Amino acid sequence: MEVKQAEVVVVINGDVKLQKMNFFKKIGSLVLLFLTATGYAQQDQDSVKTYKKRVLETTEVDFLTSYYSQDGDNAAVSGGLGTEELTDITGTFVVAIPLNDDDVLTIDAGVSAYTSASSSNVDPFDGAQPADPFVASSGASSSDTWANITGAYSHSSDDRNTIVTGKLSVSSEYDYFSVGFGGGLTKLFNEKNTEVSINANVYLDTWNSIYPTELRPFASGANGLANGFFSNKTITGNANYDPVFEKFTDESRNSYTLGFGFSQILGKNLQGSLALDLVKQQGLLSTPFQRVYFADVADSFIENFQLADAIEQLPDSRFKIAAGGRLNWFVNETIVVRSYYRYYNDDWGIRSHTANVELPIKLSDKFTVYPSYRFYEQSAADYFKGYEEALSTDTFYTSDYDLSEYSANQFGVGISYTDIFTTMHIWKLGLKSIDVKFYKYDRDTTFSSSIITAGFKFVMD
């Protein structure tokens, strides 16, 4: 239609201008005008063919922060008995940069700083007060900082129906270092109503194993009681303290993940998606500083702290599979129902179910509130033993209650502010949205936690 319209306009204008010319001049001029019009029409067609909407119009900057706290009475560091008190503050910047019409580079950098009464008891004897599993030690292990940086690159095809991604990440903490890399492919079909994706990632971790203080003198079969650590301490209970302890010889852990996704617009107001995730882990899957107490070994104490009989021992391989689905129902312009379910299974014997529902309610053009509820339950791992339930003859054992049988409820509420015109500015950044969320989580054990998160999205002017 654009070509025909251009030709008609040109010919009509030409006829008006050429009415008083002689016949041959008219013919020559008309030919010239026709060729000119055809050239313009071809340029119009070329411009239509080459025009593409940019994947990302301008640089976007997200700042995310959270404050997390937890408590409980089943600390794995002290063998399933002791305080689980922990607080964590996290800050993350995510910068998405359009490299051209098709390519986007995303940099994700975050730092997390925590203080933990539980991990402080890796060495419970370095504080000023008597050692106690329910009291935090003031030593160096009571706090730490985790840092991560991830770079991701995505390329979209001209028709925007194919997206290829790749990423590289590095993480570090006081007792481990991790490098990860991976990529993915997304295809859209059926006028973008159907989406299929696949992604794969590899994470290569190295532990810097830190062991409970009282076990270190017994490394390599040494006579630990002759070590200086015990020279100024009095052992009560079983004075002939003789733990089972050997250092891990392999401190590497590799994880391989493969994920499949399928999303479909089912109707004007309904959208659904399915996901399947496979994870294979190999290497050191035990946590070196988590104690275990045996039921068939007499208890030994220094002050109020029970000395470890051993450290957690778990298999050096694990295979996980998770399958889930989402269903989003747009009830009307005000209310949306978002539902989610996932089933999880691994070869350590854990089976779990997760169900979640969120109800965003649009209060105005700028404000949305969204209450949510999440239910979770799982069976215990084959190797889980509670406090003083493991036997010294067992091959594998852990008193980490994250691997125990339990159910949990989580209630949450969030509020978001959106301003598509970015009327508020900080330097050259326009504030596009603010999201604040609060969640309260409770297990049917003594464990509970709460977290408040905030996210700020900026766009570059």
Coordinates of C-alpha atoms in Angstrom, one line a residue:
M1 CA 0.0 0.0 0.0
E2 CA 2.8 2.4 0.7
V3 CA 4.3 1.9 -2.8
K4 CA 1.0 2.4 -4.6
Q5 CA 0.2 5.5 -2.5
A6 CA 3.7 7.0 -3.2
E7 CA 3.3 6.3 -6.9
V8 CA -0.2 7.9 -7.0
V9 CA 0.9 11.0 -5.2
V10 CA 3.9 11.5 -7.5
V11 CA 1.9 10.9 -10.7
I12 CA -0.9 13.2 -9.6
N13 CA 1.5 15.9 -8.7
G14 CA 3.3 15.3 -12.0
D15 CA 0.1 15.6 -14.0
V16 CA -0.6 18.9 -12.4
K17 CA 2.8 20.3 -13.2
L18 CA 3.0 18.8 -16.7
Q19 CA -0.4 19.8 -18.1
K20 CA 1.0 22.6 -20.3
M21 CA 4.0 20.6 -21.7
N22 CA 4.1 19.1 -25.1
F23 CA 3.5 15.4 -25.6
F24 CA 7.1 14.3 -25.8
K25 CA 8.2 16.4 -22.9
K26 CA 5.3 14.9 -20.9
I27 CA 6.4 11.4 -21.8
G28 CA 10.0 12.0 -20.8
S29 CA 9.1 13.8 -17.6
L30 CA 6.6 11.0 -16.6
V31 CA 9.3 8.4 -17.2
L32 CA 11.8 10.3 -15.0
L33 CA 9.2 10.9 -12.4
F34 CA 8.2 7.2 -12.4
L35 CA 11.9 6.1 -12.0
T36 CA 12.3 8.6 -9.1
A37 CA 9.1 7.4 -7.4
T38 CA 10.2 3.8 -7.8
G39 CA 13.5 4.6 -6.2
Y40 CA 11.8 6.3 -3.2
A41 CA 9.4 3.4 -2.9
Q42 CA 12.4 0.9 -2.9
Q43 CA 14.0 3.0 -0.1
D44 CA 10.8 2.8 1.8
Q45 CA 10.7 -1.0 1.5
D46 CA 14.3 -1.3 2.6
S47 CA 13.6 0.9 5.6
V48 CA 10.7 -1.3 6.6
K49 CA 12.8 -4.4 6.3
T50 CA 15.7 -3.1 8.3
Y51 CA 13.8 -1.3 11.1
K52 CA 13.9 -3.2 14.4
K53 CA 12.7 -2.2 17.8
R54 CA 15.7 -2.3 20.2
V55 CA 15.6 -5.1 22.8
L56 CA 16.5 -2.5 25.5
E57 CA 16.0 1.1 24.7
T58 CA 18.3 2.6 27.3
T59 CA 20.6 1.5 30.2
E60 CA 18.7 0.3 33.3
V61 CA 20.1 0.2 36.8
D62 CA 18.5 -1.8 39.6
F63 CA 19.5 -1.5 43.3
L64 CA 18.3 -4.3 45.5
T65 CA 18.7 -4.6 49.2
S66 CA 17.5 -6.9 52.0
Y67 CA 17.6 -7.4 55.7
Y68 CA 17.2 -11.0 56.9
S69 CA 17.0 -12.5 60.4
Q70 CA 16.5 -16.0 61.7
D71 CA 16.4 -17.9 65.0
G72 CA 15.9 -21.5 66.2
D73 CA 17.3 -24.1 68.5
N74 CA 18.8 -26.7 66.2
A75 CA 22.1 -25.4 65.0
A76 CA 24.0 -27.8 62.7
V77 CA 27.3 -26.2 63.8
S78 CA 26.7 -27.6 67.3
G79 CA 25.3 -30.9 66.3
G80 CA 21.6 -30.1 66.1
L81 CA 21.4 -28.4 69.5
G82 CA 22.0 -24.6 69.9
T83 CA 21.1 -21.2 68.7
E84 CA 20.5 -20.6 65.0
E85 CA 20.4 -16.8 65.4
L86 CA 21.7 -15.0 62.3
T87 CA 21.3 -11.6 60.6
D88 CA 22.3 -10.7 57.1
I89 CA 22.3 -7.5 55.1
T90 CA 22.7 -7.6 51.3
G91 CA 23.2 -5.0 48.7
T92 CA 23.1 -5.7 44.9
F93 CA 23.5 -3.6 41.8
V94 CA 22.2 -4.9 38.4
V95 CA 23.1 -2.8 35.4
A96 CA 21.7 -3.7 32.0
I97 CA 23.4 -2.0 29.0
P98 CA 22.2 -2.1 25.4
L99 CA 25.2 -2.7 23.2
N100 CA 23.2 -2.3 20.0
D101 CA 19.7 -3.1 18.8
D102 CA 20.1 -6.8 19.5
D103 CA 22.6 -7.3 22.3
V104 CA 22.4 -6.6 26.0
L105 CA 25.2 -6.9 28.6
T106 CA 24.1 -7.3 32.2
I107 CA 26.4 -6.9 35.2
D108 CA 25.2 -8.2 38.6
A109 CA 27.4 -7.4 41.6
G110 CA 26.4 -8.0 45.2
V111 CA 27.8 -8.1 48.7
S112 CA 26.3 -9.9 51.7
A113 CA 27.5 -9.3 55.3
Y114 CA 26.2 -11.5 58.1
T115 CA 26.7 -12.1 61.8
S116 CA 25.8 -15.5 63.1
A117 CA 25.6 -16.9 66.6
S118 CA 25.6 -20.4 65.1
S119 CA 28.8 -20.1 63.0
S120 CA 30.5 -18.3 65.8
N121 CA 30.5 -21.6 67.6
V122 CA 32.9 -23.1 65.1
D123 CA 35.2 -22.0 67.9
P124 CA 33.0 -21.5 71.0
F125 CA 36.0 -21.1 73.3
D126 CA 37.4 -17.8 72.0
G127 CA 34.9 -15.6 73.8
A128 CA 35.1 -13.9 77.2
Q129 CA 32.2 -15.9 78.6
P130 CA 31.8 -19.7 79.2
A131 CA 31.3 -21.7 76.0
D132 CA 27.6 -22.6 75.4
P133 CA 25.8 -23.8 72.3
F134 CA 22.9 -21.3 72.9
V135 CA 25.3 -18.3 73.3
A136 CA 27.2 -16.7 70.5
S137 CA 30.9 -16.6 70.7
S138 CA 32.6 -13.3 70.0
G139 CA 35.4 -14.8 67.9
A140 CA 36.3 -14.3 64.2
S141 CA 33.9 -16.9 62.9
S142 CA 30.9 -14.9 64.2
S143 CA 30.7 -12.8 61.0
D144 CA 31.7 -12.9 57.4
T145 CA 31.2 -11.2 54.0
W146 CA 30.1 -12.9 50.7
A147 CA 30.7 -11.2 47.4
N148 CA 29.5 -12.1 43.9
I149 CA 29.8 -10.6 40.4
T150 CA 28.0 -12.1 37.4
G151 CA 28.3 -10.9 33.8
A152 CA 25.5 -12.0 31.3
Y153 CA 25.3 -11.4 27.6
S154 CA 22.1 -11.9 25.5
H155 CA 21.6 -11.7 21.7
S156 CA 18.1 -11.5 20.1
S157 CA 17.5 -12.4 16.4
D158 CA 16.1 -9.8 14.0
D159 CA 12.5 -11.2 14.4
R160 CA 13.0 -11.4 18.2
N161 CA 11.9 -15.0 18.2
T162 CA 15.3 -16.4 19.2
I163 CA 17.4 -15.3 22.2
V164 CA 20.8 -16.7 23.0
T165 CA 22.4 -16.0 26.4
G166 CA 25.7 -16.6 28.1
K167 CA 27.0 -15.8 31.6
L168 CA 30.1 -16.0 33.8
S169 CA 30.1 -15.6 37.6
V170 CA 32.6 -15.5 40.5
S171 CA 31.7 -15.8 44.2
S172 CA 33.9 -15.7 47.3
E173 CA 33.5 -16.2 51.0
Y174 CA 35.9 -16.9 53.9
D175 CA 35.7 -20.7 53.4
Y176 CA 35.0 -21.1 49.7
F177 CA 35.5 -19.8 46.2
S178 CA 33.3 -20.4 43.2
V179 CA 33.4 -19.9 39.4
G180 CA 30.3 -20.5 37.3
F181 CA 29.6 -20.3 33.6
G182 CA 26.6 -21.2 31.4
G183 CA 24.3 -20.3 28.6
G184 CA 20.8 -20.7 27.3
L185 CA 18.5 -20.6 24.3
T186 CA 15.0 -19.3 24.1
K187 CA 12.6 -19.7 21.1
L188 CA 9.3 -18.0 20.6
F189 CA 6.5 -19.4 18.3
N190 CA 2.9 -18.9 17.5
E191 CA 3.2 -15.1 17.2
K192 CA 5.1 -15.1 20.5
N193 CA 2.3 -16.8 22.4
T194 CA 4.5 -19.9 23.0
E195 CA 8.0 -19.9 24.5
V196 CA 10.4 -22.8 24.9
S197 CA 13.8 -22.4 26.6
I198 CA 16.8 -24.5 27.7
N199 CA 19.7 -23.5 29.8
A200 CA 22.8 -25.1 31.3
N201 CA 25.2 -24.0 34.0
V202 CA 28.4 -25.3 35.6
Y203 CA 29.7 -24.2 39.0
L204 CA 33.2 -25.1 40.2
D205 CA 33.6 -24.6 43.9
T206 CA 36.6 -24.9 46.2
W207 CA 36.3 -25.2 49.9
N208 CA 38.9 -23.9 52.4
S209 CA 37.8 -26.3 55.1
I210 CA 37.4 -25.0 58.6
Y211 CA 36.8 -27.6 61.3
P212 CA 35.5 -27.4 64.9
T213 CA 38.3 -26.2 67.1
E214 CA 38.3 -29.2 69.5
L215 CA 38.8 -31.6 66.5
R216 CA 41.8 -29.9 65.0
P217 CA 44.4 -31.4 67.4
F218 CA 43.2 -34.9 66.4
A219 CA 44.0 -34.4 62.6
S220 CA 45.9 -37.3 61.0
G221 CA 45.4 -39.5 64.0
A222 CA 47.3 -37.3 66.4
N223 CA 46.9 -37.6 70.2
G224 CA 44.8 -34.4 70.5
L225 CA 44.7 -34.4 74.3
A226 CA 48.4 -33.9 74.4
N227 CA 48.0 -30.7 72.3
G228 CA 48.2 -27.3 73.8
F229 CA 44.6 -26.6 73.2
F230 CA 43.5 -28.9 76.0
S231 CA 46.3 -28.0 78.4
N232 CA 44.5 -25.2 80.1
K233 CA 41.0 -26.7 79.8
T234 CA 39.1 -29.1 81.9
I235 CA 37.1 -31.9 80.3
T236 CA 34.0 -33.0 82.2
G237 CA 31.8 -36.0 81.6
N238 CA 33.9 -38.5 79.5
A239 CA 37.4 -37.3 80.2
N240 CA 38.8 -39.8 77.7
Y241 CA 37.8 -37.7 74.8
D242 CA 38.6 -39.5 71.5
P243 CA 36.6 -38.3 68.5
V244 CA 36.4 -39.7 65.0
F245 CA 38.1 -37.1 62.7
E246 CA 40.0 -37.0 59.5
K247 CA 40.4 -34.0 57.2
F248 CA 38.8 -34.0 53.8
T249 CA 41.3 -34.8 51.2
D250 CA 39.3 -33.4 48.3
E251 CA 37.9 -29.9 48.8
S252 CA 36.3 -29.4 45.4
R253 CA 32.6 -29.4 44.6
N254 CA 31.2 -29.3 41.1
S255 CA 27.6 -28.6 40.2
Y256 CA 26.0 -29.1 36.8
T257 CA 22.5 -27.8 36.1
L258 CA 20.2 -28.3 33.1
G259 CA 16.8 -26.5 32.9
F260 CA 13.9 -26.7 30.5
G261 CA 11.0 -24.2 30.3
F262 CA 7.7 -23.9 28.4
S263 CA 5.4 -21.0 28.6
Q264 CA 2.0 -20.6 26.8
I265 CA -0.6 -17.9 26.6
L266 CA -3.8 -19.9 27.1
G267 CA -6.3 -17.1 26.6
K268 CA -6.9 -13.5 26.9
N269 CA -6.6 -13.6 30.7
L270 CA -4.7 -16.8 31.3
Q271 CA -1.0 -17.7 31.0
G272 CA 0.7 -20.9 32.1
S273 CA 4.3 -22.2 32.3
L274 CA 6.1 -25.5 33.1
A275 CA 9.7 -26.0 34.2
L276 CA 12.0 -28.9 34.7
D277 CA 15.4 -28.6 36.4
L278 CA 18.1 -31.3 36.8
V279 CA 21.1 -30.8 39.1
K280 CA 24.1 -33.1 39.5
Q281 CA 26.6 -32.4 42.3
Q282 CA 30.0 -34.1 42.9
G283 CA 32.7 -33.6 45.4
L284 CA 32.7 -32.3 49.0
L285 CA 29.0 -32.0 49.8
S286 CA 29.6 -32.2 53.6
T287 CA 30.0 -28.9 55.5
P288 CA 33.3 -29.3 57.4
F289 CA 32.4 -27.3 60.5
Q290 CA 29.1 -29.0 61.3
R291 CA 29.3 -31.3 64.3
V292 CA 27.7 -34.7 65.0
Y293 CA 27.1 -36.4 68.4
F294 CA 26.9 -40.2 68.6
A295 CA 24.3 -42.0 70.7
D296 CA 26.7 -44.8 71.6
V297 CA 29.6 -42.5 72.7
A298 CA 29.8 -40.9 76.2
D299 CA 29.5 -37.1 76.2
S300 CA 32.5 -34.9 76.8
F301 CA 32.2 -31.2 77.7
I302 CA 34.4 -28.1 78.2
E303 CA 32.4 -25.5 80.2
N304 CA 28.8 -25.8 78.9
F305 CA 29.8 -26.9 75.4
Q306 CA 29.6 -30.5 74.3
L307 CA 32.7 -31.6 72.3
A308 CA 32.1 -33.1 68.8
D309 CA 32.2 -36.8 68.3
A310 CA 32.7 -36.3 64.5
I311 CA 31.8 -33.9 61.7
E312 CA 29.1 -34.3 59.1
Q313 CA 29.7 -37.1 56.6
L314 CA 27.6 -37.1 53.4
P315 CA 28.0 -38.9 50.0
D316 CA 30.2 -37.2 47.5
S317 CA 27.4 -37.1 44.8
R318 CA 23.8 -36.0 44.7
F319 CA 21.3 -35.8 41.9
K320 CA 18.3 -33.5 42.2
I321 CA 15.2 -33.1 40.0
A322 CA 12.5 -30.5 40.3
A323 CA 9.4 -30.0 38.2
G324 CA 6.9 -27.2 38.6
G325 CA 4.3 -25.0 36.9
R326 CA 2.9 -21.5 37.1
L327 CA -0.6 -20.3 36.3
N328 CA -1.4 -16.6 36.1
W329 CA -5.0 -15.5 35.8
F330 CA -5.7 -11.8 35.0
V331 CA -9.1 -11.5 36.6
N332 CA -9.6 -7.9 35.6
E333 CA -7.6 -4.6 35.4
T334 CA -7.4 -4.6 39.2
I335 CA -6.6 -8.1 40.3
V336 CA -4.3 -10.8 39.1
V337 CA -3.9 -14.3 40.7
R338 CA -0.4 -15.9 40.4
S339 CA -0.1 -19.5 41.5
Y340 CA 2.9 -21.8 41.6
Y341 CA 3.6 -25.5 42.4
R342 CA 6.8 -27.5 42.5
Y343 CA 7.7 -31.1 43.2
Y344 CA 11.3 -31.9 44.3
N345 CA 13.1 -35.3 44.6
D346 CA 16.7 -36.3 45.1
D347 CA 18.7 -39.5 45.6
W348 CA 19.4 -38.6 49.3
G349 CA 15.8 -39.4 50.0
I350 CA 14.3 -35.9 50.2
R351 CA 10.8 -35.4 48.7
S352 CA 9.2 -32.0 48.9
H353 CA 6.2 -30.0 47.7
T354 CA 5.9 -26.3 47.4
A355 CA 2.7 -24.3 46.7
N356 CA 2.6 -20.5 46.4
V357 CA -0.1 -18.0 45.6
E358 CA 0.2 -14.2 45.1
L359 CA -2.6 -11.7 44.6
P360 CA -1.5 -8.4 43.1
I361 CA -4.1 -5.8 43.6
K362 CA -3.8 -2.5 41.6
L363 CA -4.7 0.4 43.8
S364 CA -4.0 3.1 41.2
D365 CA -2.0 3.7 38.1
K366 CA 1.1 3.8 40.2
F367 CA 0.5 1.6 43.3
T368 CA 0.1 -2.1 43.5
V369 CA -0.1 -4.2 46.7
Y370 CA 0.4 -8.0 46.6
P371 CA -0.2 -10.3 49.6
S372 CA 1.2 -13.8 49.2
Y373 CA 1.2 -17.2 50.9
R374 CA 3.7 -20.2 50.5
F375 CA 3.4 -23.7 51.9
Y376 CA 6.4 -26.1 52.0
E377 CA 6.9 -29.7 53.3
Q378 CA 9.6 -32.2 52.9
S379 CA 10.7 -35.7 54.0
A380 CA 14.0 -36.2 55.8
A381 CA 17.2 -37.2 54.0
D382 CA 18.3 -40.8 54.5
Y383 CA 21.4 -39.6 56.4
F384 CA 19.7 -37.2 58.8
K385 CA 20.0 -37.9 62.4
G386 CA 18.9 -35.6 65.2
Y387 CA 21.0 -34.6 68.2
E388 CA 22.7 -37.8 69.6
E389 CA 20.8 -40.1 67.2
A390 CA 23.6 -41.1 64.9
L391 CA 25.8 -44.2 65.7
S392 CA 29.6 -44.3 65.4
T393 CA 29.1 -47.3 63.1
D394 CA 27.1 -45.3 60.5
T395 CA 28.9 -44.4 57.3
F396 CA 27.0 -41.2 56.6
Y397 CA 25.3 -38.8 59.1
T398 CA 24.3 -35.2 59.5
S399 CA 22.4 -33.3 62.2
D400 CA 21.6 -30.4 59.8
Y401 CA 17.8 -29.8 60.4
D402 CA 17.6 -28.3 56.9
L403 CA 17.7 -32.0 55.8
S404 CA 15.1 -33.1 58.4
E405 CA 11.4 -33.7 57.9
Y406 CA 9.4 -30.5 58.4
S407 CA 6.7 -28.3 57.0
A408 CA 6.7 -24.5 56.8
N409 CA 4.4 -21.6 56.2
Q410 CA 5.4 -18.2 54.8
F411 CA 3.2 -15.1 54.7
G412 CA 4.2 -12.0 52.8
V413 CA 3.0 -8.7 51.6
G414 CA 4.6 -6.2 49.1
I415 CA 3.8 -2.9 47.6
S416 CA 5.2 -1.4 44.4
Y417 CA 5.3 2.1 42.9
T418 CA 5.6 2.5 39.2
D419 CA 6.2 5.7 37.3
I420 CA 6.7 5.1 33.5
F421 CA 7.4 8.8 33.0
T422 CA 10.3 8.7 35.6
T423 CA 9.5 12.2 37.0
M424 CA 11.9 11.6 39.9
H425 CA 15.6 11.8 39.1
I426 CA 18.9 11.1 40.7
W427 CA 21.7 12.5 38.6
K428 CA 21.0 11.2 35.1
L429 CA 18.9 8.3 36.3
G430 CA 15.1 8.5 36.3
L431 CA 13.3 6.4 39.0
K432 CA 11.0 4.0 37.2
S433 CA 9.8 1.8 40.1
I434 CA 10.1 0.9 43.7
D435 CA 9.3 -2.5 45.2
V436 CA 9.2 -3.3 49.0
K437 CA 8.3 -6.8 50.3
F438 CA 8.1 -8.4 53.7
Y439 CA 8.0 -12.2 54.4
K440 CA 7.6 -14.1 57.7
Y441 CA 8.6 -17.8 57.6
D442 CA 7.9 -20.4 60.3
R443 CA 8.7 -24.1 60.4
D444 CA 6.9 -26.7 62.6
T445 CA 10.2 -26.9 64.4
T446 CA 11.7 -24.0 66.4
F447 CA 13.0 -22.3 63.3
S448 CA 11.6 -19.0 62.1
S449 CA 12.8 -16.1 60.0
S450 CA 11.8 -12.8 58.4
I451 CA 13.1 -10.8 55.5
I452 CA 12.4 -7.3 54.2
T453 CA 13.5 -6.5 50.7
A454 CA 13.6 -3.3 48.6
G455 CA 14.2 -2.8 44.9
F456 CA 14.7 0.4 43.0
K457 CA 14.7 0.5 39.2
F458 CA 16.3 3.4 37.3
V459 CA 16.6 4.2 33.6
M460 CA 19.3 6.3 32.1
D461 CA 18.1 9.6 30.5

